[in-house]
Coordinates of C-alpha atoms in Angstrom, one line a residue:
X23 CA 0.0 0.0 0.0
X24 CA 1.4 3.4 -1.0
X25 CA 1.8 6.2 1.5
X26 CA -0.8 8.9 1.5
X27 CA -0.2 12.0 -0.7
X28 CA 0.8 15.1 1.3
X29 CA -1.0 18.4 0.9
X30 CA 0.4 21.6 2.3
X31 CA -2.3 24.1 3.4
X32 CA -1.1 27.7 4.0
X33 CA -3.0 30.5 5.6
X34 CA -2.1 32.9 8.4
X35 CA -5.6 32.1 9.9
X36 CA -6.1 28.6 11.4
X37 CA -9.8 28.7 10.7
X38 CA -9.2 29.1 7.0
X39 CA -6.8 26.2 7.0
X40 CA -9.4 24.1 8.8
X41 CA -12.1 25.2 6.3
X42 CA -10.0 24.1 3.4
X43 CA -9.0 20.8 4.9
X44 CA -12.7 20.0 5.9
X45 CA -13.9 20.9 2.4
X46 CA -11.5 18.6 0.6
X47 CA -11.5 15.8 3.2
X48 CA -9.2 12.9 3.7
X49 CA -10.0 11.3 0.4
X50 CA -10.8 13.8 -2.4
X51 CA -11.6 11.0 -4.9
X52 CA -11.7 7.2 -4.8
X53 CA -8.8 6.9 -7.3
X54 CA -6.6 9.3 -5.4
X55 CA -6.7 7.5 -2.1
X56 CA -6.1 9.1 1.3
X57 CA -4.3 12.3 1.7
X58 CA -2.6 13.8 4.8
X59 CA -2.3 17.5 5.5
X60 CA 0.6 19.6 6.7
X61 CA -0.4 23.1 7.9
X62 CA 1.6 26.2 7.5
X63 CA 0.9 29.6 9.1
X64 CA 3.9 31.5 7.9
X65 CA 5.8 32.0 4.6
X66 CA 8.9 30.5 6.2
X67 CA 7.0 27.2 7.0
X68 CA 5.8 27.1 3.4
X69 CA 9.3 27.7 1.9
X70 CA 10.8 25.0 4.2
X71 CA 8.1 22.4 3.2
X72 CA 8.2 23.2 -0.5
X73 CA 12.0 23.2 -0.6
X74 CA 11.9 19.7 0.8
X75 CA 10.8 18.3 -2.5
X76 CA 13.4 15.6 -2.9
X77 CA 13.1 14.1 0.6
X78 CA 10.7 11.6 1.9
X79 CA 7.5 13.2 3.0
X80 CA 7.7 15.9 0.3
X81 CA 4.7 18.0 -0.6
X82 CA 2.6 16.5 -3.5
X83 CA 0.3 19.6 -3.7
X84 CA 0.0 23.0 -2.0
X85 CA -3.1 25.0 -1.3
X86 CA -2.4 28.6 -0.6
X87 CA -4.8 31.2 0.8
X88 CA -4.9 34.1 -1.6
X89 CA -6.1 36.4 1.2
X90 CA -3.3 35.5 3.7
X91 CA -1.4 38.4 5.4
X92 CA 1.1 40.0 5.1
X93 CA 1.9 38.0 2.0
X94 CA -1.0 36.4 0.1
X95 CA -1.0 33.0 -1.6
X96 CA -1.2 34.5 -5.1
X97 CA 2.2 36.3 -4.9
X98 CA 3.6 33.4 -3.0
X99 CA 2.5 31.0 -5.7
X100 CA 4.2 33.0 -8.4
X101 CA 7.4 33.1 -6.3
X102 CA 7.4 29.4 -5.7
X103 CA 6.7 28.6 -9.4
X104 CA 9.7 30.8 -10.4
X105 CA 12.1 29.7 -7.6
X106 CA 11.6 25.9 -7.1
X107 CA 12.6 23.5 -9.8
X108 CA 10.0 20.8 -10.2
X109 CA 7.6 22.8 -8.1
X110 CA 4.6 20.7 -6.9
X111 CA 1.2 21.8 -8.2
X112 CA -0.4 24.7 -6.4
X113 CA -4.1 25.5 -5.9
X114 CA -4.9 29.0 -4.8
X115 CA -8.0 29.7 -2.6
X116 CA -9.6 33.1 -3.4
X117 CA -12.6 35.0 -2.0
X118 CA -13.7 36.7 -5.2
X119 CA -14.3 35.0 -8.5
X120 CA -13.1 38.2 -10.2
X121 CA -9.6 37.4 -8.8
X122 CA -9.2 34.3 -11.0
X123 CA -7.0 36.4 -13.4
X124 CA -4.6 37.0 -10.5
X125 CA -4.4 33.3 -9.9
X126 CA -3.7 32.8 -13.6
X127 CA -0.9 35.4 -13.4
X128 CA 0.5 33.5 -10.4
X129 CA 0.8 30.3 -12.5
X130 CA -1.5 28.4 -10.1
X131 CA -2.5 25.0 -11.4
X132 CA -6.1 25.5 -10.2
X133 CA -8.3 27.9 -8.2
X134 CA -11.0 27.3 -5.5
X135 CA -13.3 30.0 -4.4
X136 CA -14.7 30.7 -0.9
X137 CA -17.2 29.8 0.3
X138 CA -15.8 26.4 -0.6
X139 CA -18.2 23.8 -2.0
X140 CA -16.9 20.5 -0.7
X141 CA -17.6 18.6 -4.0
X142 CA -16.0 21.2 -6.2
X143 CA -13.0 21.7 -3.9
X144 CA -12.3 17.9 -3.6
X145 CA -12.8 17.5 -7.4
X146 CA -10.5 20.3 -8.2
X147 CA -7.7 18.9 -5.9
X148 CA -8.2 15.4 -7.3
X149 CA -8.0 16.7 -10.9
X150 CA -4.7 18.5 -10.1
X151 CA -3.2 15.5 -8.4
X152 CA -4.3 13.3 -11.4
X153 CA -2.8 15.7 -13.9
X154 CA 0.5 16.3 -12.1
X155 CA 3.2 15.9 -14.7
X156 CA 5.9 13.6 -13.4
X157 CA 9.4 14.2 -14.6
X158 CA 10.6 12.0 -17.4
X159 CA 13.9 10.2 -16.8
X160 CA 16.0 9.3 -19.8
X161 CA 18.6 6.6 -19.5

């Protein structure tokens, strides 16, 4: 049996992290299997977890709160996509549907909108995990 996929959830507000985790659940889709969550309340925690890509227990997907303070998940997503080689997929949680263009600018792999619909949020995360492009190794 394979180990569960690891999802990093970032927000400076614990209640937002809890809302995201509750909406997606421990098993976003039957074919994905169980997931485990790592919570981050600061940018430093996110950077440490995301930079840990090559080690066991690496993040398979990150969900960043676009409204987080002082640095929001949208800007952080763009930074991570530019600075981390083989950056794991990132989903940005936003409050306004009109902010989707910002999430596109940030190079987010997907967007979820508060208030989170559990079916849509779980389906979005499952789709991103299914579509993650694995590196091709040439011999």
